[in-house]
Tab-separated table of C-alpha atoms in Angstrom:
chain	number	residue	atom	x	y	z
A	1	MET	CA	0.087	-0.043	-0.024
A	2	LEU	CA	1.582	3.218	-1.137
A	3	ILE	CA	-0.660	5.552	0.933
A	4	ASP	CA	-0.044	5.816	4.574
A	5	TRP	CA	-3.002	7.372	6.145
A	6	PHE	CA	-0.941	8.753	9.239
A	7	THR	CA	1.389	10.430	6.708
A	8	VAL	CA	-1.545	11.804	4.829
A	9	GLY	CA	-2.931	13.154	7.959
A	10	ALA	CA	0.412	14.560	9.154
A	11	GLN	CA	1.155	16.179	5.681
A	12	LEU	CA	-2.373	17.735	5.683
A	13	LEU	CA	-1.594	19.328	8.969
A	14	ASN	CA	1.845	20.240	7.874
A	15	PHE	CA	0.488	21.856	4.752
A	16	ILE	CA	-2.125	23.866	6.592
A	17	VAL	CA	0.655	24.841	9.119
A	18	LEU	CA	2.914	25.962	6.260
A	19	VAL	CA	0.110	27.904	4.658
A	20	TRP	CA	-0.393	29.884	7.794
A	21	LEU	CA	3.386	30.383	8.340
A	22	MET	CA	3.908	31.511	4.815
A	23	LYS	CA	0.978	33.877	5.017
A	24	ARG	CA	2.393	35.218	8.174
A	25	PHE	CA	6.092	35.207	7.344
A	26	LEU	CA	6.217	35.805	3.566
A	27	TYR	CA	2.996	36.912	1.721
A	28	GLN	CA	1.745	39.539	4.279
A	29	PRO	CA	5.289	41.302	4.697
A	30	VAL	CA	6.112	41.087	1.054
A	31	LEU	CA	2.614	42.461	0.060
A	32	ASP	CA	2.849	45.244	2.580
A	33	ALA	CA	6.153	46.172	1.538
A	34	ILE	CA	4.987	46.401	-2.238
A	35	ALA	CA	1.803	48.225	-1.080
A	36	ALA	CA	3.972	50.532	1.057
A	37	ARG	CA	6.338	51.345	-2.043
A	38	GLU	CA	3.404	51.679	-4.369
A	39	GLN	CA	1.887	54.108	-2.014
A	40	LYS	CA	5.297	56.092	-1.557
A	41	ILE	CA	5.447	55.998	-5.606
A	42	ALA	CA	2.091	57.293	-5.762
A	43	ALA	CA	2.639	59.931	-3.397
A	44	GLN	CA	5.933	60.820	-5.222
A	45	LEU	CA	3.954	60.748	-8.613
A	46	ALA	CA	1.358	63.022	-7.110
A	47	ASP	CA	3.808	65.213	-5.575
A	48	ALA	CA	5.518	65.355	-9.038
A	49	ALA	CA	2.377	66.123	-10.537
A	50	ALA	CA	1.637	68.987	-8.187
A	51	THR	CA	5.142	70.325	-8.483
A	52	LYS	CA	4.706	70.161	-12.225
A	53	GLU	CA	1.331	71.871	-12.081
A	54	LYS	CA	2.952	74.529	-9.777
A	55	ALA	CA	5.944	74.710	-12.250
A	56	HIS	CA	3.337	75.199	-15.063
A	57	GLN	CA	1.588	78.040	-13.252
A	58	GLN	CA	4.854	79.721	-12.414
A	59	GLN	CA	5.905	79.418	-16.136
A	60	ASP	CA	2.676	80.903	-17.096
A	61	GLU	CA	3.078	83.652	-14.583
A	62	PHE	CA	6.607	84.265	-15.709
A	63	GLN	CA	5.535	84.435	-19.192
A	64	THR	CA	2.935	86.882	-18.409
A	65	LYS	CA	5.527	89.010	-16.434
A	66	ASN	CA	8.043	88.794	-19.089
A	67	GLN	CA	5.317	89.949	-21.590
A	68	ALA	CA	4.471	92.832	-19.401
A	69	PHE	CA	8.175	93.638	-18.922
A	70	ASP	CA	8.670	93.372	-22.757
A	71	GLU	CA	5.828	95.744	-23.365
A	72	GLN	CA	7.019	97.997	-20.727
A	73	ARG	CA	10.453	98.203	-22.020
A	74	ALA	CA	9.172	98.745	-25.614
A	75	GLU	CA	7.117	101.575	-24.101
A	76	LEU	CA	10.169	102.937	-22.325
A	77	LEU	CA	12.328	102.527	-25.499
A	78	ARG	CA	9.818	104.259	-27.516
A	79	GLU	CA	9.467	107.115	-25.082
A	80	ALA	CA	13.305	107.601	-24.804
A	81	ARG	CA	13.582	107.331	-28.688
A	82	ASP	CA	10.832	110.049	-28.762
A	83	ALA	CA	12.596	112.183	-26.148
A	84	ALA	CA	15.990	111.624	-27.769
A	85	LYS	CA	14.485	112.767	-31.167
A	86	ALA	CA	12.941	115.783	-29.610
A	87	GLU	CA	16.192	116.628	-27.831
A	88	ARG	CA	18.136	116.069	-31.135
A	89	GLU	CA	15.712	118.366	-33.012
A	90	ARG	CA	15.931	120.971	-30.203
A	91	LEU	CA	19.752	120.726	-30.075
A	92	GLN	CA	19.796	121.002	-33.942
A	93	ARG	CA	17.474	123.965	-33.854
A	94	GLU	CA	19.420	125.677	-31.259
A	95	ALA	CA	22.802	124.867	-33.098
A	96	ARG	CA	21.220	126.136	-36.364
A	97	GLU	CA	20.064	129.407	-34.513
A	98	ALA	CA	23.392	129.743	-32.952
A	99	ALA	CA	25.225	129.153	-36.352
A	100	ASP	CA	22.787	131.720	-37.901
A	101	ALA	CA	23.455	134.266	-35.249
A	102	ALA	CA	27.281	133.731	-35.664
A	103	SER	CA	26.888	133.881	-39.384
A	104	ALA	CA	24.917	137.157	-38.991
A	105	GLN	CA	27.388	138.388	-36.614
A	106	ARG	CA	30.313	137.532	-38.674
A	107	ALA	CA	28.535	139.161	-41.706
A	108	LYS	CA	27.836	142.055	-39.539
A	109	ALA	CA	31.656	142.251	-38.464
A	110	LEU	CA	32.777	141.697	-41.935
A	111	LEU	CA	30.514	144.629	-43.058
A	112	THR	CA	31.740	146.906	-40.285
A	113	ASP	CA	35.381	145.861	-41.105
A	114	ALA	CA	34.625	146.597	-44.881
A	115	GLN	CA	33.149	149.837	-43.858
A	116	HIS	CA	36.047	150.836	-41.784
A	117	LEU	CA	38.472	149.796	-44.441
A	118	HIS	CA	36.326	151.694	-47.012
A	119	ALA	CA	36.420	154.833	-44.760
A	120	GLU	CA	40.228	154.156	-44.010
A	121	ILE	CA	40.702	153.925	-47.982
A	122	ALA	CA	38.638	156.899	-48.659
A	123	ARG	CA	40.305	158.953	-46.054
A	124	HIS	CA	43.837	157.700	-47.081
A	125	THR	CA	42.954	158.159	-50.898
A	126	GLN	CA	41.720	161.622	-50.208
A	127	GLN	CA	44.826	162.477	-48.405
A	128	GLN	CA	46.992	160.957	-51.270
A	129	VAL	CA	44.733	162.626	-54.069
A	130	PHE	CA	44.831	165.806	-52.252
A	131	ASP	CA	48.684	165.789	-51.781
A	132	ILE	CA	49.249	164.722	-55.311
A	133	SER	CA	47.024	167.137	-56.940
A	134	ARG	CA	48.457	169.968	-54.594
A	135	ARG	CA	52.072	168.912	-55.636
A	136	VAL	CA	51.281	168.311	-59.323
A	137	LEU	CA	49.262	171.539	-59.557
A	138	GLY	CA	52.160	173.552	-57.729
A	139	ASP	CA	54.848	171.838	-59.795
A	140	LEU	CA	53.102	172.447	-63.179
A	141	ALA	CA	51.684	175.782	-63.037
A	142	GLY	CA	52.272	177.327	-59.747
A	143	LEU	CA	48.657	177.284	-58.947
A	144	SER	CA	47.196	176.413	-55.676
A	145	LEU	CA	44.776	173.595	-55.389
A	146	GLU	CA	42.214	175.773	-54.013
A	147	GLN	CA	42.579	178.240	-56.940
A	148	ARG	CA	42.149	175.573	-59.547
A	149	MET	CA	39.034	174.158	-57.881
A	150	CYS	CA	37.592	177.558	-58.118
A	151	GLU	CA	38.325	177.767	-61.837
A	152	VAL	CA	37.042	174.452	-62.386
A	153	PHE	CA	33.697	175.231	-60.522
A	154	ILE	CA	33.582	178.418	-62.601
A	155	GLN	CA	33.978	176.484	-65.829
A	156	ARG	CA	31.217	174.120	-64.826
A	157	LEU	CA	28.984	176.874	-63.831
A	158	GLN	CA	29.666	178.581	-67.192
A	159	ALA	CA	29.126	175.126	-68.965
A	160	VAL	CA	25.636	174.926	-67.567
A	161	GLU	CA	23.127	176.010	-70.112
A	162	GLY	CA	19.642	175.285	-71.370
A	163	PRO	CA	16.917	174.060	-68.963
A	164	ALA	CA	19.471	173.306	-66.320
A	165	LEU	CA	20.601	176.819	-66.387
A	166	ALA	CA	17.092	178.171	-66.258
A	167	THR	CA	16.012	175.959	-63.311
A	168	LEU	CA	19.121	176.931	-61.434
A	169	GLY	CA	18.508	180.600	-62.266
A	170	ALA	CA	14.803	180.389	-61.120
A	171	ALA	CA	16.150	178.914	-57.878
A	172	LEU	CA	18.818	181.621	-57.437
A	173	GLN	CA	16.181	184.331	-58.227
A	174	ALA	CA	14.351	183.238	-55.018
A	175	VAL	CA	17.510	183.785	-52.689
A	176	SER	CA	17.903	187.101	-50.887
A	177	GLU	CA	20.217	188.782	-48.493
A	178	ALA	CA	18.364	187.262	-45.701
A	179	GLU	CA	18.551	183.823	-47.166
A	180	PRO	CA	21.488	183.866	-49.446
A	181	ALA	CA	22.615	181.013	-51.440
A	182	LEU	CA	25.069	178.821	-49.808
A	183	LEU	CA	28.439	178.089	-51.118
A	184	ARG	CA	30.125	175.490	-49.401
A	185	SER	CA	33.847	174.460	-49.754
A	186	ALA	CA	36.127	171.861	-47.935
A	187	PHE	CA	38.197	174.762	-46.612
A	188	GLU	CA	37.840	178.496	-46.118
A	189	LEU	CA	38.206	180.201	-49.674
A	190	PRO	CA	40.522	182.955	-50.034
A	191	ALA	CA	39.220	186.365	-50.975
A	192	PRO	CA	40.203	186.352	-54.756
A	193	GLN	CA	38.560	183.050	-55.169
A	194	ARG	CA	35.385	184.214	-53.351
A	195	ALA	CA	35.415	187.320	-55.764
A	196	ALA	CA	35.940	185.163	-58.753
A	197	ILE	CA	33.061	182.951	-57.976
A	198	GLN	CA	30.768	185.773	-57.084
A	199	ALA	CA	31.594	187.564	-60.415
A	200	ALA	CA	30.963	184.306	-62.405
A	201	LEU	CA	27.763	183.889	-60.717
A	202	ASP	CA	26.657	187.454	-61.179
A	203	GLU	CA	27.745	187.233	-64.918
A	204	SER	CA	26.007	183.958	-65.541
A	205	PHE	CA	22.628	185.056	-64.190
A	206	GLY	CA	22.887	188.802	-64.921
A	207	GLN	CA	22.280	190.013	-61.391
A	208	PRO	CA	23.984	190.000	-58.207
A	209	ILE	CA	23.502	186.720	-56.398
A	210	PRO	CA	23.851	186.825	-52.591
A	211	LEU	CA	26.097	184.284	-51.413
A	212	GLN	CA	27.124	182.920	-48.062
A	213	PHE	CA	30.588	180.922	-47.936
A	214	GLU	CA	30.901	178.212	-45.568
A	215	ALA	CA	33.829	175.796	-44.994
A	216	THR	CA	32.629	172.103	-44.853
A	217	PRO	CA	35.341	169.426	-44.362
A	218	GLU	CA	33.009	166.620	-45.377
A	219	LEU	CA	33.002	167.896	-49.041
A	220	VAL	CA	36.656	166.695	-49.348
A	221	SER	CA	38.237	169.388	-51.641
A	222	GLY	CA	35.410	170.644	-53.587
A	223	ILE	CA	32.816	173.470	-54.073
A	224	GLU	CA	29.002	173.283	-53.832
A	225	LEU	CA	26.413	175.848	-54.645
A	226	SER	CA	23.065	175.387	-52.968
A	227	ALA	CA	19.968	177.337	-53.767
A	228	PRO	CA	16.551	176.336	-52.678
A	229	GLY	CA	15.740	172.845	-54.570
A	230	GLN	CA	18.800	173.191	-56.785
A	231	LYS	CA	22.418	172.257	-56.237
A	232	LEU	CA	25.466	172.771	-58.614
A	233	ALA	CA	28.812	171.147	-57.179
A	234	TRP	CA	32.163	169.785	-57.974
A	235	SER	CA	34.236	167.985	-55.403
A	236	ILE	CA	36.701	165.372	-55.352
A	237	SER	CA	34.338	163.326	-53.165
A	238	ASP	CA	32.409	162.412	-56.297
A	239	TYR	CA	35.557	160.813	-57.608
A	240	LEU	CA	36.245	159.222	-54.340
A	241	GLY	CA	32.584	157.886	-54.402
A	242	ALA	CA	33.216	156.161	-57.740
A	243	LEU	CA	36.558	154.810	-56.435
A	244	SER	CA	34.888	153.614	-53.465
A	245	SER	CA	32.173	151.740	-55.542
A	246	GLY	CA	34.796	150.182	-57.624
A	247	LEU	CA	36.637	149.008	-54.479
A	248	GLU	CA	33.389	147.688	-52.959
A	249	GLU	CA	32.765	145.643	-56.138
A	250	ARG	CA	36.179	144.209	-55.884
A	251	LEU	CA	35.892	143.285	-52.177
A	252	GLY	CA	32.372	141.916	-52.583
A	253	VAL	CA	31.146	143.907	-49.616
A	254	THR	CA	27.640	145.236	-49.730
A	255	GLU	CA	25.200	146.484	-47.269
A	256	PRO	CA	23.013	143.825	-45.930
A	257	ALA	CA	19.406	144.074	-46.983
B	1	MET	CA	14.483	-0.314	-3.130
B	2	ARG	CA	11.979	2.128	-1.656
B	3	LEU	CA	9.159	3.424	-3.857
B	4	THR	CA	8.346	6.144	-1.396
B	5	PRO	CA	9.859	7.986	1.371
B	6	ASP	CA	6.995	6.689	3.571
B	7	GLN	CA	8.887	3.371	3.769
B	8	TRP	CA	11.939	5.206	5.469
B	9	ILE	CA	10.797	5.239	8.960
B	10	PHE	CA	13.000	6.660	11.661
B	11	TRP	CA	10.639	6.263	14.613
B	12	GLN	CA	7.373	4.418	15.028
B	13	HIS	CA	5.221	3.913	18.021
B	14	GLY	CA	1.990	2.176	17.241
B	15	PHE	CA	0.026	4.074	14.733
B	16	PHE	CA	2.458	7.199	14.946
B	17	LYS	CA	5.383	7.069	12.927
B	18	LEU	CA	8.165	9.290	11.834
B	19	ASN	CA	9.150	8.741	8.318
B	20	ALA	CA	11.320	10.450	5.745
B	21	THR	CA	8.236	12.136	4.126
B	22	ILE	CA	7.314	13.834	7.361
B	23	VAL	CA	11.002	14.688	8.223
B	24	PHE	CA	11.888	16.144	4.886
B	25	THR	CA	8.611	17.973	5.029
B	26	TRP	CA	9.476	19.612	8.244
B	27	ALA	CA	12.959	20.404	6.822
B	28	LEU	CA	11.467	22.120	3.869
B	29	MET	CA	9.030	23.950	5.923
B	30	ALA	CA	11.810	25.026	8.211
B	31	VAL	CA	13.960	26.223	5.246
B	32	LEU	CA	10.993	28.092	3.560
B	33	VAL	CA	9.794	29.968	6.862
B	34	LEU	CA	13.358	30.664	7.933
B	35	GLY	CA	14.248	31.957	4.585
B	36	ALA	CA	11.180	34.095	4.351
B	37	THR	CA	11.590	35.346	7.942
B	38	LEU	CA	15.246	36.170	7.438
B	39	ILE	CA	14.483	38.041	4.198
B	40	THR	CA	11.354	39.798	5.340
B	41	ARG	CA	12.797	40.871	8.562
B	42	ARG	CA	14.555	43.856	6.828
B	43	LEU	CA	12.223	44.788	4.059
B	44	ALA	CA	12.758	48.091	2.323
B	45	THR	CA	9.857	50.144	1.310
B	46	GLY	CA	11.945	52.388	-0.719
B	47	HIS	CA	13.379	52.010	-4.303
B	48	GLU	CA	16.493	50.397	-2.885
B	49	ARG	CA	16.196	46.854	-1.756
B	50	SER	CA	18.138	43.779	-1.514
B	51	ARG	CA	18.492	41.060	-4.041
B	52	TRP	CA	16.660	38.677	-1.709
B	53	GLN	CA	13.818	41.003	-1.304
B	54	ASN	CA	13.751	41.380	-5.075
B	55	LEU	CA	13.553	37.669	-5.539
B	56	LEU	CA	10.833	37.216	-3.084
B	57	GLU	CA	8.920	40.123	-4.679
B	58	ILE	CA	9.328	38.550	-8.069
B	59	VAL	CA	8.139	35.198	-6.844
B	60	VAL	CA	5.141	36.644	-5.077
B	61	THR	CA	3.997	38.979	-7.796
B	62	ALA	CA	4.499	36.283	-10.420
B	63	ILE	CA	2.276	33.828	-8.566
B	64	MET	CA	-0.271	36.486	-8.088
B	65	GLY	CA	-0.094	37.197	-11.772
B	66	GLN	CA	-0.654	33.630	-12.766
B	67	ILE	CA	-3.746	33.371	-10.261
B	68	GLU	CA	-5.107	36.463	-11.904
B	69	ASP	CA	-4.515	35.127	-15.347
B	70	VAL	CA	-6.489	32.011	-14.479
B	71	GLY	CA	-9.387	34.192	-13.960
B	72	LEU	CA	-9.516	34.908	-10.020
B	73	LYS	CA	-10.234	38.554	-9.543
B	74	GLU	CA	-8.797	38.696	-6.102
B	75	PRO	CA	-5.446	36.903	-6.273
B	76	ARG	CA	-4.471	38.214	-2.725
B	77	ARG	CA	-7.250	35.955	-1.441
B	78	TYR	CA	-5.969	32.931	-2.921
B	79	LEU	CA	-2.306	33.648	-2.673
B	80	GLY	CA	-1.830	31.900	0.650
B	81	PHE	CA	-3.247	28.596	-0.363
B	82	LEU	CA	-1.990	28.423	-4.125
B	83	GLY	CA	1.283	30.156	-3.515
B	84	THR	CA	2.006	27.719	-0.659
B	85	LEU	CA	1.180	24.775	-2.809
B	86	PHE	CA	3.395	26.084	-5.597
B	87	LEU	CA	6.461	26.860	-3.224
B	88	PHE	CA	6.148	23.669	-1.312
B	89	VAL	CA	6.067	21.379	-4.570
B	90	ALA	CA	8.766	23.684	-6.182
B	91	ALA	CA	10.986	23.538	-3.081
B	92	ALA	CA	10.658	19.760	-2.614
B	93	ALA	CA	11.665	19.349	-6.326
B	94	LEU	CA	14.677	21.767	-5.999
B	95	ALA	CA	16.040	20.052	-2.962
B	96	THR	CA	16.609	16.936	-4.828
B	97	MET	CA	20.102	18.422	-5.671
B	98	VAL	CA	20.871	17.764	-1.992
B	99	PRO	CA	22.457	14.219	-1.556
B	100	GLY	CA	20.517	11.915	0.414
B	101	TYR	CA	17.383	13.829	0.167
B	102	GLU	CA	14.120	12.307	-0.976
B	103	PRO	CA	11.329	14.747	-2.141
B	104	PRO	CA	8.247	14.243	0.069
B	105	THR	CA	6.122	14.861	-3.008
B	106	ALA	CA	7.498	11.420	-4.215
B	107	SER	CA	5.255	10.166	-1.491
B	108	LEU	CA	1.549	9.231	-2.572
B	109	SER	CA	0.590	10.122	0.966
B	110	THR	CA	1.740	13.726	0.508
B	111	THR	CA	0.389	14.131	-2.907
B	112	ALA	CA	-2.934	12.751	-1.640
B	113	ALA	CA	-2.854	15.250	1.446
B	114	LEU	CA	-2.216	18.150	-1.111
B	115	ALA	CA	-4.989	16.812	-3.283
B	116	LEU	CA	-7.345	16.517	-0.540
B	117	CYS	CA	-6.465	19.992	0.556
B	118	VAL	CA	-7.470	21.119	-3.056
B	119	LEU	CA	-10.669	18.801	-2.810
B	120	VAL	CA	-11.604	20.774	0.379
B	121	ALA	CA	-10.440	24.173	-0.586
B	122	VAL	CA	-12.426	24.375	-3.807
B	123	PRO	CA	-15.901	24.040	-2.410
B	124	LEU	CA	-14.780	26.345	0.523
B	125	PHE	CA	-13.765	29.104	-1.926
B	126	GLY	CA	-16.766	28.376	-4.151
B	127	ILE	CA	-19.210	28.580	-1.191
B	128	SER	CA	-17.519	31.777	0.146
B	129	GLY	CA	-17.369	33.358	-3.430
B	130	GLN	CA	-20.880	32.668	-4.509
B	131	GLY	CA	-22.902	31.098	-1.531
B	132	LEU	CA	-23.742	27.506	-0.563
B	133	ALA	CA	-26.862	27.112	-2.578
B	134	ALA	CA	-25.326	28.732	-5.862
B	135	TYR	CA	-22.262	26.439	-5.407
B	136	LEU	CA	-24.387	23.271	-4.844
B	137	LYS	CA	-26.395	24.362	-8.015
B	138	SER	CA	-23.409	24.133	-9.945
B	139	TYR	CA	-23.268	20.213	-9.583
B	140	VAL	CA	-26.611	20.090	-11.315
B	141	GLN	CA	-25.698	22.207	-14.160
B	142	PRO	CA	-26.477	22.426	-17.110
B	143	THR	CA	-28.893	19.586	-16.054
B	144	PRO	CA	-29.502	17.404	-12.853
B	145	ILE	CA	-28.448	14.409	-15.035
B	146	MET	CA	-24.883	15.746	-14.797
B	147	LEU	CA	-24.843	15.592	-11.054
B	148	PRO	CA	-23.119	12.071	-10.782
B	149	PHE	CA	-20.788	13.052	-13.439
B	150	ASN	CA	-19.730	16.219	-11.719
B	151	LEU	CA	-19.357	14.323	-8.550
B	152	ILE	CA	-17.066	11.668	-10.283
B	153	SER	CA	-15.321	14.526	-11.900
B	154	GLU	CA	-14.548	16.107	-8.507
B	155	VAL	CA	-13.174	12.792	-7.100
B	156	SER	CA	-11.346	11.697	-10.211
B	157	ARG	CA	-9.567	15.130	-10.709
B	158	THR	CA	-8.386	14.983	-7.166
B	159	LEU	CA	-7.003	11.577	-7.748
B	160	ALA	CA	-5.282	12.687	-10.892
B	161	LEU	CA	-3.707	15.659	-9.086
B	162	ALA	CA	-2.352	13.225	-6.485
B	163	VAL	CA	-1.240	10.598	-8.874
B	164	ARG	CA	0.213	12.950	-11.444
B	165	LEU	CA	2.494	14.534	-8.977
B	166	PHE	CA	3.267	11.530	-7.299
B	167	GLY	CA	4.228	9.572	-10.521
B	168	ASN	CA	6.406	12.326	-11.850
B	169	MET	CA	8.307	12.951	-8.670
B	170	MET	CA	8.700	9.305	-7.737
B	171	SER	CA	9.670	8.326	-11.346
B	172	GLY	CA	12.262	10.978	-11.391
B	173	ALA	CA	13.783	9.940	-8.070
B	174	MET	CA	13.723	6.429	-9.076
B	175	ILE	CA	15.343	7.198	-12.500
B	176	ILE	CA	18.144	8.879	-10.912
B	177	ALA	CA	18.503	6.251	-8.467
B	178	ILE	CA	18.640	3.438	-11.061
B	179	LEU	CA	20.959	5.453	-13.225
B	180	LEU	CA	23.218	6.074	-10.414
B	181	SER	CA	23.787	2.460	-10.045
B	182	ILE	CA	24.421	1.939	-13.668
B	183	THR	CA	25.996	4.963	-15.106
B	184	PRO	CA	27.573	7.232	-12.466
B	185	PHE	CA	28.622	10.698	-12.719
B	186	LEU	CA	27.535	12.484	-15.941
B	187	PHE	CA	24.259	10.907	-16.843
B	188	PRO	CA	22.640	11.022	-13.335
B	189	ILE	CA	23.567	14.844	-13.388
B	190	VAL	CA	21.767	15.330	-16.828
B	191	MET	CA	18.784	13.535	-15.244
B	192	THR	CA	18.839	15.496	-12.178
B	193	VAL	CA	18.721	18.610	-14.174
B	194	LEU	CA	15.643	17.075	-16.041
B	195	GLY	CA	14.278	16.286	-12.900
B	196	LEU	CA	14.485	19.791	-11.608
B	197	LEU	CA	12.685	20.940	-14.789
B	198	THR	CA	10.079	18.303	-14.265
B	199	GLY	CA	9.684	19.240	-10.738
B	200	MET	CA	9.174	22.857	-11.492
B	201	VAL	CA	6.615	22.017	-14.454
B	202	GLN	CA	4.823	19.794	-11.996
B	203	ALA	CA	4.569	22.407	-9.283
B	204	TYR	CA	3.228	24.927	-11.913
B	205	ILE	CA	0.619	22.359	-13.036
B	206	PHE	CA	-0.492	21.488	-9.604
B	207	THR	CA	-0.999	25.002	-8.698
B	208	ILE	CA	-2.611	26.109	-12.055
B	209	LEU	CA	-5.023	23.328	-11.977
B	210	ALA	CA	-5.918	23.993	-8.348
B	211	ALA	CA	-6.462	27.638	-9.437
B	212	VAL	CA	-8.644	26.544	-12.473
B	213	TYR	CA	-10.710	24.447	-10.099
B	214	ILE	CA	-11.132	27.215	-7.679
B	215	ALA	CA	-11.924	29.612	-10.545
B	216	ALA	CA	-14.535	27.212	-11.933
B	217	ALA	CA	-16.132	26.996	-8.371
B	218	THR	CA	-16.259	30.717	-7.846
B	219	HIS	CA	-17.729	31.425	-11.294
B	220	SER	CA	-20.437	28.817	-11.758
B	221	SER	CA	-22.488	30.779	-14.294
B	222	LYS	CA	-19.473	30.651	-16.653
B	223	PRO	CA	-18.609	27.549	-18.624
B	224	LYS	CA	-16.100	25.614	-16.587
B	225	PRO	CA	-12.756	25.441	-18.200
B	226	SER	CA	-11.940	21.681	-18.855
B	227	PRO	CA	-9.025	20.624	-16.746
B	228	THR	CA	-6.414	19.741	-19.036
B	229	ALA	CA	-4.558	16.655	-17.840
B	230	ALA	CA	-0.911	17.233	-18.037
B	231	ASN	CA	1.355	14.405	-18.852
C-alpha cells in the first residue's frame, strides 16, 4: 500500500501549518512592502504632478510677467527714442540758430570791417589825391589847388546851359540877402576865389547873387552851390565815391538788405 | 529499493511514526519559513532593496499574476493557499540536488494530502465566493443528470492531481537512483537537471490546476474550463 494514512494526516496538518506560516512570514510582509512602495511611488507621482502643475503655473506667471516687461521696455524705449529725437531736434534747432546768429554776426563784423576799411581807404585816398594834386598843380603851373578848384567850378558854372541853367537861375532868383545861396567848400576860400566865384555867378545870371561862404570839411576838396531845390557842385568826393564803388565791387562787400 | 519515502521510517510507536516524508517536509517547511523570515525581517519600502527581497517580490507577484491570469479577480485571497502549494512542491523538487534527500512529493501520501487540501479548498472558496446554494447548484448544471458526472469529476480530478504529481516525482527519483547504480557521474547529473525541470513544471501544473478548479467553483455561471490533464 503506497498511501500511509497517518502520513496523509500529518502532511495535511503540515501543509495547513505551512500555509499559515507562509502567510504570516512571507506573503503578508512582502505584499505590505509592495503596497507601501506603491503608495510611496503614488505619493511621489502626485507630488511630482503637483510640482509640475505649480511649475506650469509659475511658467505661465513668468511668461505673463515677461510679456508685461517686454511691453514696458518697448514703451520705455519708444518714449526714450521720442525724447531723444525731440532733444536732437531741439539741439539742432539751437545749433542752427546759433550758427545763423554767428553767421549774421560775422557778416555784420565783416561789413563793419569793410566799412571801416572803406572809410580808411577813402580817407587815405583823399589824403593822397589831395597831396598829389596839390603837388602836381604846384609843380606844373604854380597854382594852388584851391585856386584851380575855383576855376574848375567856374568852368562848370559857365558850362551849364539850357533848362538846367534856367532851373538853377529860377532857384537863385528866390534867394535874398536874408537867405543867401550857400556856397560850401572843404576849406576856407581866399578872398580872390570868393570874388571870382561871385563875379562868375553874377555874370551868368545877370544879377548879383547873394552868397554865403561856408567851410565844410566833409566835401573833401570841392565846392558846392546850394539854392532852394537846386545844387551845383564839383568836389573830389564824387571821384572818391566812384573809387569807393569800384573797391566795394572788388571786395564783394555790400550793405546787408 | 523504496518506492516512497514513507517506507523510510525513523521512529514508530504504534500508529504514530516518523518517516522521511514527514521529516523532509518539516525540513522544507523550516527552510521556507526561516528563509522568508530572514528576508522579510528587513524589508525596504523604498526604491533601494536587497536582491533577496527582489527575488521574493518577483516570486510573489509572479504567482499573483498567474492566479489572476487564470481568472481569479482577487489573487491576494488565494495567494496563501495556491502560493504555498507552488512553493512547497517547487522547493521539494529543487531540494533533490541535495544528496540523501528524497522529495516528500514522491510520496503518494503527501500528494494525496495536497490533493485532499485542494478537494476541500475548492468548495470552501466556491461557497465563500458565490454562496452555498449557488455552489451546490453548480453540480446540477447544465442539467441534474450531470450531478453524478460532476461528483465523479471532483473525485477523479483530485485523484489525478495526487497521482500525477506522485508519479512524476517518484519516477524522477527512481530514474536517478537507477541510473546512479548503472552509469555514475555524468548521466545522473543530466537526469537531475531534467528532474528539476520536471519538478518545476509539476509545481506549476499542480498550482494552476488547483487555481482553475477554484476559479470554476467561484464562477459557476460561466462555462467551466476543462481541466487539461498534463502528462
